[in-house]
mmCIF file of C-alpha atoms in Angstrom:
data_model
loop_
_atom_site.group_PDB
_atom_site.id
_atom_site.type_symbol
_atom_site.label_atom_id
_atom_site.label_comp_id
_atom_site.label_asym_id
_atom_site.label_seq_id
_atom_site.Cartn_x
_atom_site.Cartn_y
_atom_site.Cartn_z
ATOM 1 C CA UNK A 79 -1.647 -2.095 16.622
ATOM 2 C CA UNK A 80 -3.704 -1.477 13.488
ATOM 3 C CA UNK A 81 -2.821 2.467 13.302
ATOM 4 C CA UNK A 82 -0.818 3.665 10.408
ATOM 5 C CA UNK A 83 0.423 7.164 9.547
ATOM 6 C CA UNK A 84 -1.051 8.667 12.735
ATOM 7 C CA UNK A 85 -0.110 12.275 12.499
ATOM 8 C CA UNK A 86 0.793 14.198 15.631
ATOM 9 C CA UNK A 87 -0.074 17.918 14.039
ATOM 10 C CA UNK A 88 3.780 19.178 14.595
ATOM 11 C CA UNK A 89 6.650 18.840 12.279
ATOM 12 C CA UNK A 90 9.352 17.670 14.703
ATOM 13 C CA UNK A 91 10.018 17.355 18.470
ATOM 14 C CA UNK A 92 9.352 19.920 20.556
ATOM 15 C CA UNK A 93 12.411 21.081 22.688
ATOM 16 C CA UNK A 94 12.475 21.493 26.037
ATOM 17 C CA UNK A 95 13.699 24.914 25.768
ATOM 18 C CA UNK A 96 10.143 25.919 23.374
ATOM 19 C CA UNK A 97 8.203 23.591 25.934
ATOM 20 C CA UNK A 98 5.775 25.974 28.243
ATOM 21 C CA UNK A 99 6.630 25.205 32.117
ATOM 22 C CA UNK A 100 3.434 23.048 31.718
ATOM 23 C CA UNK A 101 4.644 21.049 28.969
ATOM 24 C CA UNK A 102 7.587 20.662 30.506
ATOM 25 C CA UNK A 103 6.093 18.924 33.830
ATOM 26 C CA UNK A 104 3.804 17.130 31.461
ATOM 27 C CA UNK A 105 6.887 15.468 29.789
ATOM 28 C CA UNK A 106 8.348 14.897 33.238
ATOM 29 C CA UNK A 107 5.813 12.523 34.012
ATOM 30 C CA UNK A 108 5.539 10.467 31.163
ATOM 31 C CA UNK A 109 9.846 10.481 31.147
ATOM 32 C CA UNK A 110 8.986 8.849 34.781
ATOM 33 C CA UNK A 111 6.530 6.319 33.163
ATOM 34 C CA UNK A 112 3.975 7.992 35.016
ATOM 35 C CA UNK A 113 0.591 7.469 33.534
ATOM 36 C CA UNK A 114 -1.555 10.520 32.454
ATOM 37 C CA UNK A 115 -5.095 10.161 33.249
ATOM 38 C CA UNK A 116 -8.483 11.757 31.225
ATOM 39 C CA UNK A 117 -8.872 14.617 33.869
ATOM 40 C CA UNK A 118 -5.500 15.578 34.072
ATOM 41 C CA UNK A 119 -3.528 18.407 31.598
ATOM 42 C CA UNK A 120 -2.289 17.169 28.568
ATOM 43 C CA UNK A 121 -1.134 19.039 25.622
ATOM 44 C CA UNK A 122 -3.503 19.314 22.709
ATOM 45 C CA UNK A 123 -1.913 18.213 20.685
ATOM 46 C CA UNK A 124 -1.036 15.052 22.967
ATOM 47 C CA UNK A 125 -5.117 14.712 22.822
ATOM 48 C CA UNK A 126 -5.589 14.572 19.155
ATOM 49 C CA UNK A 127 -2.563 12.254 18.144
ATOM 50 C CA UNK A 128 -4.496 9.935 20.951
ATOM 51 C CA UNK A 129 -7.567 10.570 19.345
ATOM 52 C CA UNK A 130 -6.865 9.338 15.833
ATOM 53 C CA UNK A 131 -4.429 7.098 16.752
ATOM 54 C CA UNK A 132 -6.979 5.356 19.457
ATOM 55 C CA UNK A 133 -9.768 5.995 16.778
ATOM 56 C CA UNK A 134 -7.940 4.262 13.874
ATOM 57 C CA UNK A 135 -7.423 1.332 16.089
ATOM 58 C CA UNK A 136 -10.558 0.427 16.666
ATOM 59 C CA UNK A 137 -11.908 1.530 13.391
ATOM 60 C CA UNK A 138 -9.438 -1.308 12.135
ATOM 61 C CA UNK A 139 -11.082 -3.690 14.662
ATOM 62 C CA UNK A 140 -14.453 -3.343 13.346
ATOM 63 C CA UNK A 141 -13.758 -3.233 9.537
ATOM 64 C CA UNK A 142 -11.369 -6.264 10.292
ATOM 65 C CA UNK A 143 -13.964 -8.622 11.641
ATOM 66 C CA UNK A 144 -15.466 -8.524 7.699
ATOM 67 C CA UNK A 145 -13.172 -10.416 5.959
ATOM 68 C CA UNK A 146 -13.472 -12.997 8.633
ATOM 69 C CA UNK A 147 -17.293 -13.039 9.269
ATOM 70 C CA UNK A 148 -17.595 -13.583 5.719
ATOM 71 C CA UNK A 149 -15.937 -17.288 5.861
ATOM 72 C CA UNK A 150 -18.436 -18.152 9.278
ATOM 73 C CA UNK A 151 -20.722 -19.836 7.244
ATOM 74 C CA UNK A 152 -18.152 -22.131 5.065
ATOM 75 C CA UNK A 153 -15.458 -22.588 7.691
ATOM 76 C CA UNK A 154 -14.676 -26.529 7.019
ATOM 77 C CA UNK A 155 -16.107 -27.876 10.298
ATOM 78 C CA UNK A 156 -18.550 -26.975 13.259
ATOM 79 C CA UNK A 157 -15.598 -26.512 15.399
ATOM 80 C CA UNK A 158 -14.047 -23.928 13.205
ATOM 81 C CA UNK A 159 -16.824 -22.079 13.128
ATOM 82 C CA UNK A 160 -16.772 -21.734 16.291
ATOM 83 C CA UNK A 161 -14.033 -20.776 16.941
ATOM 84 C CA UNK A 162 -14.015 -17.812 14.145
ATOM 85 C CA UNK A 163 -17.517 -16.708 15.593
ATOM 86 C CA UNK A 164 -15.537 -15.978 19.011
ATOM 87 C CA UNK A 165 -12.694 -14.763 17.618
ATOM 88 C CA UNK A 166 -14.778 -12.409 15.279
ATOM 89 C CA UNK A 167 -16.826 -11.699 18.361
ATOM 90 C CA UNK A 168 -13.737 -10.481 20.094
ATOM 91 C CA UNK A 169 -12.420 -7.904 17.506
ATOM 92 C CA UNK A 170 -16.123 -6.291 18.096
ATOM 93 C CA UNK A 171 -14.971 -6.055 21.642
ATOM 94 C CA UNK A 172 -11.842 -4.758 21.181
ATOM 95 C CA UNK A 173 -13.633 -2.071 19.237
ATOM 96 C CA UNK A 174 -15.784 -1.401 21.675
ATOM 97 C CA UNK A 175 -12.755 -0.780 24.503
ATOM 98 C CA UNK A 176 -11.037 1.044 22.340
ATOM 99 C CA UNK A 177 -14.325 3.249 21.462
ATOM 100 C CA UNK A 178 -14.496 4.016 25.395
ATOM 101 C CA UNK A 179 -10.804 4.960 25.453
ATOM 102 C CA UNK A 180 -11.192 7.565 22.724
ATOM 103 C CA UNK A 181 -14.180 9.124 24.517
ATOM 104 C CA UNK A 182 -12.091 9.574 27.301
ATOM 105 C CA UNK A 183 -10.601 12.232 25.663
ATOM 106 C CA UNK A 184 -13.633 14.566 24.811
ATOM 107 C CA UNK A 185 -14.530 12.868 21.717
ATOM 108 C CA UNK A 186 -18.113 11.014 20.835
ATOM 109 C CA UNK A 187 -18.608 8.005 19.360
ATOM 110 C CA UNK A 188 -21.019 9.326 16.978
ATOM 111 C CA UNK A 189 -18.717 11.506 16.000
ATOM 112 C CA UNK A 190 -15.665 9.157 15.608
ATOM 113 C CA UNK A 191 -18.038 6.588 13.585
ATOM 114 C CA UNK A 192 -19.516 9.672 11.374
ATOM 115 C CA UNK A 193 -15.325 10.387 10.447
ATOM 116 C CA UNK A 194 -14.548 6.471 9.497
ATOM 117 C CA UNK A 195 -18.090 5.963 7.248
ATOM 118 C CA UNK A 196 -17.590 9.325 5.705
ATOM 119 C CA UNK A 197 -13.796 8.838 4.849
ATOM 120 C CA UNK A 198 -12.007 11.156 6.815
ATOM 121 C CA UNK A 199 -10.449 8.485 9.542
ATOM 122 C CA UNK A 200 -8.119 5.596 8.314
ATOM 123 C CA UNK A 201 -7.982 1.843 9.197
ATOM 124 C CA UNK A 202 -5.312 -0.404 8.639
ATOM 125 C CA UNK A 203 -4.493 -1.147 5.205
ATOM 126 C CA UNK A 204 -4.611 -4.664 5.827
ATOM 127 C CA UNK A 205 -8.613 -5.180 5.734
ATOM 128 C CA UNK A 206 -9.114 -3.879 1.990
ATOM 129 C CA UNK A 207 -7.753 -7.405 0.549
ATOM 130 C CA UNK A 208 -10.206 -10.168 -0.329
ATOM 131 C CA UNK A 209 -9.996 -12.981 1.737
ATOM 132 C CA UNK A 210 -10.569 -15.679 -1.246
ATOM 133 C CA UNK A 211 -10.024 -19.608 0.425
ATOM 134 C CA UNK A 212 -10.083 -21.092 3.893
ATOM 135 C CA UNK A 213 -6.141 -20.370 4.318
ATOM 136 C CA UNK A 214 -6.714 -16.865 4.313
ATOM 137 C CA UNK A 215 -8.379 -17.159 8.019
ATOM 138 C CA UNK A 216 -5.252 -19.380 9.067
ATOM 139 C CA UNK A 217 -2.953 -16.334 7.151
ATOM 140 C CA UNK A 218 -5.183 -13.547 8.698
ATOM 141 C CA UNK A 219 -4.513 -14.920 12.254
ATOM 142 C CA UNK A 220 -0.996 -16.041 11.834
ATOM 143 C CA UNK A 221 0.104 -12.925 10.276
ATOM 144 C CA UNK A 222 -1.887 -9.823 10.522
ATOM 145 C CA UNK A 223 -2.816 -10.577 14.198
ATOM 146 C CA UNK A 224 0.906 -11.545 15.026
ATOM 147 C CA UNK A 225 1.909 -8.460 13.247
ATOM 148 C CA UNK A 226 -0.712 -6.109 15.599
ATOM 149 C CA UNK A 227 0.622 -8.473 18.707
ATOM 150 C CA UNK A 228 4.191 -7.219 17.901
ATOM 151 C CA UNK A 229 3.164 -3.234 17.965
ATOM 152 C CA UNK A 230 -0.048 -4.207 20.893
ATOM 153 C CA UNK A 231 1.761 -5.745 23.426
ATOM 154 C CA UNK A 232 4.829 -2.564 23.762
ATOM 155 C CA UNK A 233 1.641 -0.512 24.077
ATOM 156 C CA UNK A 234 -0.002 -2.014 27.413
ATOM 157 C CA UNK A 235 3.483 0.229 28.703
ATOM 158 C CA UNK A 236 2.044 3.375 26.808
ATOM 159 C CA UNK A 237 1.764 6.664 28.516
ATOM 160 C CA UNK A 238 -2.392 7.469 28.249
ATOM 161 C CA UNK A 239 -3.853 5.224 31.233
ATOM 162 C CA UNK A 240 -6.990 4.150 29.642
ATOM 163 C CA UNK A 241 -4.868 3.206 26.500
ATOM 164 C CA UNK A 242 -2.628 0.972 28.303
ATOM 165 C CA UNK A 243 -5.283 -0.399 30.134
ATOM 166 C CA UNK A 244 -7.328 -1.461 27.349
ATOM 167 C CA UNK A 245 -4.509 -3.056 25.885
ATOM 168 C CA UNK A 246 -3.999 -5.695 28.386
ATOM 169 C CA UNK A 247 -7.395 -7.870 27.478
ATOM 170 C CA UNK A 248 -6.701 -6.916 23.900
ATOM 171 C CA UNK A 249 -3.109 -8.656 23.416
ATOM 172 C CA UNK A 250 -4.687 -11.769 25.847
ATOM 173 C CA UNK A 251 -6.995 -12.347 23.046
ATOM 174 C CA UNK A 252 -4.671 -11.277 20.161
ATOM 175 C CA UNK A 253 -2.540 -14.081 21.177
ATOM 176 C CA UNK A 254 -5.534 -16.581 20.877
ATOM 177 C CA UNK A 255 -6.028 -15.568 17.558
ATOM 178 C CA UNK A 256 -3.078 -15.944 16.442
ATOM 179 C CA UNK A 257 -2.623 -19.535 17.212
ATOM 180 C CA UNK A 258 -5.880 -19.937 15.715
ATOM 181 C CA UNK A 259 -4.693 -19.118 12.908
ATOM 182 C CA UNK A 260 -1.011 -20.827 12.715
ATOM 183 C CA UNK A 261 -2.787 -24.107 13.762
ATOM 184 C CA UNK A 262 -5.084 -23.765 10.752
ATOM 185 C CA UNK A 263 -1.846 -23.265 8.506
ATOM 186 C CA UNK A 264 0.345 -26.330 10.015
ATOM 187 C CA UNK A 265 -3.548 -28.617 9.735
ATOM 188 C CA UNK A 266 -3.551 -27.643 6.464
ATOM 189 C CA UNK A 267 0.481 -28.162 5.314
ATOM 190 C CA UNK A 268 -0.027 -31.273 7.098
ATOM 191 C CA UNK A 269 -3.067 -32.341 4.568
ATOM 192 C CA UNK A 270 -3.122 -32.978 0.885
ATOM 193 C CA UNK A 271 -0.911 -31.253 -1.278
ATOM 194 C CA UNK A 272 -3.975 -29.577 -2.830
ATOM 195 C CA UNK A 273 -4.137 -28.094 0.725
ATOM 196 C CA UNK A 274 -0.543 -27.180 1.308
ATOM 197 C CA UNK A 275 -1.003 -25.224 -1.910
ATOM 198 C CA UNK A 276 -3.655 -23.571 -0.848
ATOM 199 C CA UNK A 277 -1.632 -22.257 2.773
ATOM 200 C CA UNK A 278 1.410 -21.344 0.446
ATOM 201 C CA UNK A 279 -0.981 -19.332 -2.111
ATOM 202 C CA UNK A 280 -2.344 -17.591 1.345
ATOM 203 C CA UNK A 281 1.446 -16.671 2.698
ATOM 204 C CA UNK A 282 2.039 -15.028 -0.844
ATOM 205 C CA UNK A 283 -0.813 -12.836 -0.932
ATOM 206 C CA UNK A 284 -0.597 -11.713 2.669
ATOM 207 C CA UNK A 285 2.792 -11.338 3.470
ATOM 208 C CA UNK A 286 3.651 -8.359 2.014
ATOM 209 C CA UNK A 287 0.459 -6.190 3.287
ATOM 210 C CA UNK A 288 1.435 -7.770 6.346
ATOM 211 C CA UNK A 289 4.795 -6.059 6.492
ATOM 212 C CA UNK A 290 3.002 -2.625 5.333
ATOM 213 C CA UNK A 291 0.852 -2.896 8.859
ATOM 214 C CA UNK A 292 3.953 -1.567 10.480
ATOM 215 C CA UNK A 293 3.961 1.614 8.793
ATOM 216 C CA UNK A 294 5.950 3.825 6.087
ATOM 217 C CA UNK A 295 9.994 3.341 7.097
ATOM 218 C CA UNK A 296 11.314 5.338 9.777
ATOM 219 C CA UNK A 297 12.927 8.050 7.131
ATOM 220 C CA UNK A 298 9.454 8.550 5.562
ATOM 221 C CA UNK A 299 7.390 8.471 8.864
ATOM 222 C CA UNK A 300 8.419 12.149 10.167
ATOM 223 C CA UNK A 301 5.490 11.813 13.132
ATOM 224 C CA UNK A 302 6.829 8.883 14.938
ATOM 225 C CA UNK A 303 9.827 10.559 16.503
ATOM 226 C CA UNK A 304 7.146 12.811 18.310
ATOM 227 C CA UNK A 305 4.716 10.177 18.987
ATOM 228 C CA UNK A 306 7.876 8.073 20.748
ATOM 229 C CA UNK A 307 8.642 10.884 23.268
ATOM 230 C CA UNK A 308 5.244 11.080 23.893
ATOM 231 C CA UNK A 309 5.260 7.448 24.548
ATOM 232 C CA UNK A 310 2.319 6.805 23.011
ATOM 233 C CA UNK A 311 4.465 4.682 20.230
ATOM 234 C CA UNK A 312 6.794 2.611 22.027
ATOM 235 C CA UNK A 313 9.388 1.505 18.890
ATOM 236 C CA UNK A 314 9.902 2.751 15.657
ATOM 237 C CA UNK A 315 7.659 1.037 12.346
ATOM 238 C CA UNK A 316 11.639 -0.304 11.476
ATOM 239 C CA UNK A 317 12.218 -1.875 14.761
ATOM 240 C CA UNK A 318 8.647 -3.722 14.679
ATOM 241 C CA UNK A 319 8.794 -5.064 11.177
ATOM 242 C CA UNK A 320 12.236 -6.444 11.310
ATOM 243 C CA UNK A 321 11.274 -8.164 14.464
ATOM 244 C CA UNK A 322 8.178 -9.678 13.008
ATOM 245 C CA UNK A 323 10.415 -10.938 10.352
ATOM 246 C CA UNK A 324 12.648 -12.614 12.315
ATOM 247 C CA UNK A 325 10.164 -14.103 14.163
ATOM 248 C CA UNK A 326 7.826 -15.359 11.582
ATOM 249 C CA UNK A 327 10.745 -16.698 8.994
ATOM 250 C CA UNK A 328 11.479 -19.559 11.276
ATOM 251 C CA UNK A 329 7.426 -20.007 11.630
ATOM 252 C CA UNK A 330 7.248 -20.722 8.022
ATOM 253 C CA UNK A 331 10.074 -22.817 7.926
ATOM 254 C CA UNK A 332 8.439 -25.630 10.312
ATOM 255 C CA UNK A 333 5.409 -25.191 8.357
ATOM 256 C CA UNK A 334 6.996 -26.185 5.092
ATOM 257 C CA UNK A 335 6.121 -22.686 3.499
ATOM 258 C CA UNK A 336 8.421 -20.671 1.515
ATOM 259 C CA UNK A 337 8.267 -16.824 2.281
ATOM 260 C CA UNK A 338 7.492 -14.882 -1.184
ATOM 261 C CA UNK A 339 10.801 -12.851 -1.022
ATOM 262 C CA UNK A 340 13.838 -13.474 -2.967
ATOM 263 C CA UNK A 341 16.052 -11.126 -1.631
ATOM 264 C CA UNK A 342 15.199 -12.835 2.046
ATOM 265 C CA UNK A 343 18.497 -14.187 3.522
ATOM 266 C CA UNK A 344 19.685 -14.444 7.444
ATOM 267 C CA UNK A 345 22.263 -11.890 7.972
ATOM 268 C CA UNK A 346 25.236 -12.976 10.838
ATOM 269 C CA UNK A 347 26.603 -9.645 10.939
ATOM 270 C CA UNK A 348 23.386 -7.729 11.721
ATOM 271 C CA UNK A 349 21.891 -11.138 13.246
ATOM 272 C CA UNK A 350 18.827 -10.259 11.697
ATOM 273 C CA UNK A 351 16.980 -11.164 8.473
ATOM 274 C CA UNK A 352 17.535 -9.043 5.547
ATOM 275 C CA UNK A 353 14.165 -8.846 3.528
ATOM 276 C CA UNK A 354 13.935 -6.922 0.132
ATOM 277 C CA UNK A 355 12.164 -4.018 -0.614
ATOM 278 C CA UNK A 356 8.155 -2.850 0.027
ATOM 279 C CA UNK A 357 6.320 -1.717 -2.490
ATOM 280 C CA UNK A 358 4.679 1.221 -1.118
ATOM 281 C CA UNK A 359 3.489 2.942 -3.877
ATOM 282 C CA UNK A 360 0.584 -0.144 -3.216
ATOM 283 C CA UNK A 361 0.593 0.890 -0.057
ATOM 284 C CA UNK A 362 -0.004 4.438 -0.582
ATOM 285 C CA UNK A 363 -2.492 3.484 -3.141
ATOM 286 C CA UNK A 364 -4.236 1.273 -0.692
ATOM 287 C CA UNK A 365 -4.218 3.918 2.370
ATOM 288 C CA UNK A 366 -5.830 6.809 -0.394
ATOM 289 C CA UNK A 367 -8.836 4.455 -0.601
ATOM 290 C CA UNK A 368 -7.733 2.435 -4.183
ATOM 291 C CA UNK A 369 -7.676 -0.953 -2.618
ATOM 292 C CA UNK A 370 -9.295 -3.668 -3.661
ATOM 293 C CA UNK A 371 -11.595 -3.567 -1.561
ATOM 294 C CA UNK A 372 -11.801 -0.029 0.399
ATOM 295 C CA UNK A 373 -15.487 0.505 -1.334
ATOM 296 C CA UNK A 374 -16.942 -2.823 -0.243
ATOM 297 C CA UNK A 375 -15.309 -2.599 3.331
ATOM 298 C CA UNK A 376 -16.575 0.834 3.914
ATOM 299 C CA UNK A 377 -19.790 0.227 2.549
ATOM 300 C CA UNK A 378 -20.232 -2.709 4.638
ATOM 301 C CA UNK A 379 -19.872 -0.456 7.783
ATOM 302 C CA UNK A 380 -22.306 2.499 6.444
ATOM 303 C CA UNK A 381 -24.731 -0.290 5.446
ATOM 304 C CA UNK A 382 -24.756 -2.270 8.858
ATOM 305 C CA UNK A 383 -24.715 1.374 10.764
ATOM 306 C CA UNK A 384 -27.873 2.397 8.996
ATOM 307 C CA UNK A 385 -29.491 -1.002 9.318
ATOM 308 C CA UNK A 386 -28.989 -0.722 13.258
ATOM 309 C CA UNK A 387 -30.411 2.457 13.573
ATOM 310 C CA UNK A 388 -33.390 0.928 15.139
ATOM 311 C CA UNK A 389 -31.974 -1.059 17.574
ATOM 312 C CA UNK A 390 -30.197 2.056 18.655
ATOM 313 C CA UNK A 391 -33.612 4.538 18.816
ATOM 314 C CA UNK A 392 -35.232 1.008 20.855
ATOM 315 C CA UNK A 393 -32.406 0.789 22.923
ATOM 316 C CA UNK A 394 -32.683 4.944 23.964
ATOM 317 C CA UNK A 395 -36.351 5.190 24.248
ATOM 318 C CA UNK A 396 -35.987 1.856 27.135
ATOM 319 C CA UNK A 397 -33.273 3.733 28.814
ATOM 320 C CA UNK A 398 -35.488 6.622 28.815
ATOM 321 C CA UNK A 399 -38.576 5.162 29.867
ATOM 322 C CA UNK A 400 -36.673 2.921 32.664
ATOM 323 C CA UNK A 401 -35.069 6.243 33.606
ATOM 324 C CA UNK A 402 -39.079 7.726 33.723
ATOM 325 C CA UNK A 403 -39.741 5.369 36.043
ATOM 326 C CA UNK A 404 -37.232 5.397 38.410
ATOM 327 C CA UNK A 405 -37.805 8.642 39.416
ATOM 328 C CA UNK A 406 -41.456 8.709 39.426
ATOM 329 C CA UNK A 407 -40.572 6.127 42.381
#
């Protein structure tokens, strides 16, 4: 998932004793993995958490596909480009599910595109770093989309139906991307070592803002407890980014790569990796729009939204006039 910081508008849980008899059968349901569906009662402040967390994912979707769609034209061979042209292709769809899943929930898409390209909705941190050789695409798809696979595919079990739903096509794809993007790494350790240089130079730009995806820790992150009952986040930003680590530390090891950590050692008691620490005052920085490159990204989005205007005014004035028509017959 590419949703960060998604605040749920209350300070801690809500007991069951403070619940309203509503709430309470409300909370019933989703503690018997029942689904809860647009029409039915939901708290509101179940509805907005959905909202910006939905929103923020698919906000992250569209701004991602830049730093990709700007390597189309130079990707090494006609192959490659194809295959970045579908998988940028696919993040536009992924926006557009998740689009439809937010308007489930009383909210238009003019309006949820009018809060990312006038700064008031977030998108994942990740997109506002320059993506400055070929290895970035292989890093971008072995790492970023591996890191939204490891928070994604928990969600297809998430309480909101439409949610879950959309998430099912979404990790399918996710999972094609990120083999793209690992067998652009291994082609490229396996080349010169002009090339090998270039993979490692990707690994140590991307790793870190690859570990900030997941989110502040769990002591700093006071809305995730909430968002957990709610089951609308199914494991903590902790649980998520020490499992990507321990997954992707033996990835780089086949490749030849060395992870840009010095602290990083396997530990047999815990039988997990320990890593050293983030630097989130970068990530903070990053998320309050001082990125390197939170301008251009955003612009980017304002500029291709106002460009498109006319396609969108054709597109209405068909609908209308093929609307005309049909009932004139």
């Amino acid at each position: 998932m590419y949703a960060q910081m998604v605040k749920t508008g209350l300070d801690q849980v809500t007991a069951r004793e403070q619940m309203s008899p509503a709430e309470q059968a409300f909370q019933d349901r989703i503690d018997a993995d029942i689904k809860i569906e647009p029409k039915e009662w939901m708290p509101e402040a179940y509805r907005k958490t959905l909202i910006r967390q939905i929103s923020q994912h698919a906000h992250s979707e569209i701004v991602g596909q830049l730093p990709e769609g700007n390597w189309i034209t130079r990707a090494p061979t006609l192959e490659r480009k194809a295959i970045l042209l579908a998988k940028v292709q696919d993040e536009a769809g992924h926006g557009l599910y998740l689009y439809c899943a937010a308007e489930t929930l009383g909210v238009s898409r003019d309006e949820l595109l009018d809060q990312l390209h006038t700064g008031k909705a977030k998108y994942s941190s990740i997109f506002n770093y320059p993506t400055l050789s070929w290895a970035d695409m292989g890093a971008i798809g072995w790492l970023v989309d591996g890191a939204a696979i490891m928070n994604q595919v928990p969600l297809q079990r998430c309480s909101y139906g439409p949610y879950s739903r959309a998430m099912v096509r979404i990790c399918k794809e996710e999972s094609f991307h990120q083999r793209q993007g690992y067998d652009i790494m291994m082609k490229l350790c396996q080349g010169t070592p002009e090339q090998k240089a270039m993979a490692q130079n990707a690994l140590d730009r991307f790793w870190w803002p690859a570990l900030m995806m997941f989110g502040p820790s769990d002591a700093d992150s006071v809305h995730s407890v909430q968002s957990m009952a709610w089951k609308i986040k199914m494991e903590s930003n902790d649980q998520l980014r020490q499992r990507f680590v321990d997954q992707t530390v033996p990835q780089a090891d086949y490749l030849g790569l060395t992870i840009p950590d010095p602290k990083l050692q396997w530990n047999a008691e815990r039988d997990h990796y320990d890593f050293g620490e983030i630097d989130w005052e970068e990530f903070y920085q990053v998320i309050k729009g001082n990125g390197p490159c939170n301008r251009e990204r955003l612009q980017a989005r304002v500029d291709a939204w106002e460009e498109g205007a006319w396609v969108r005014e054709a597109s209405l004035a068909h609908a209308e006039k093929r609307g005309a028509r049909a009932q004139a017959a």
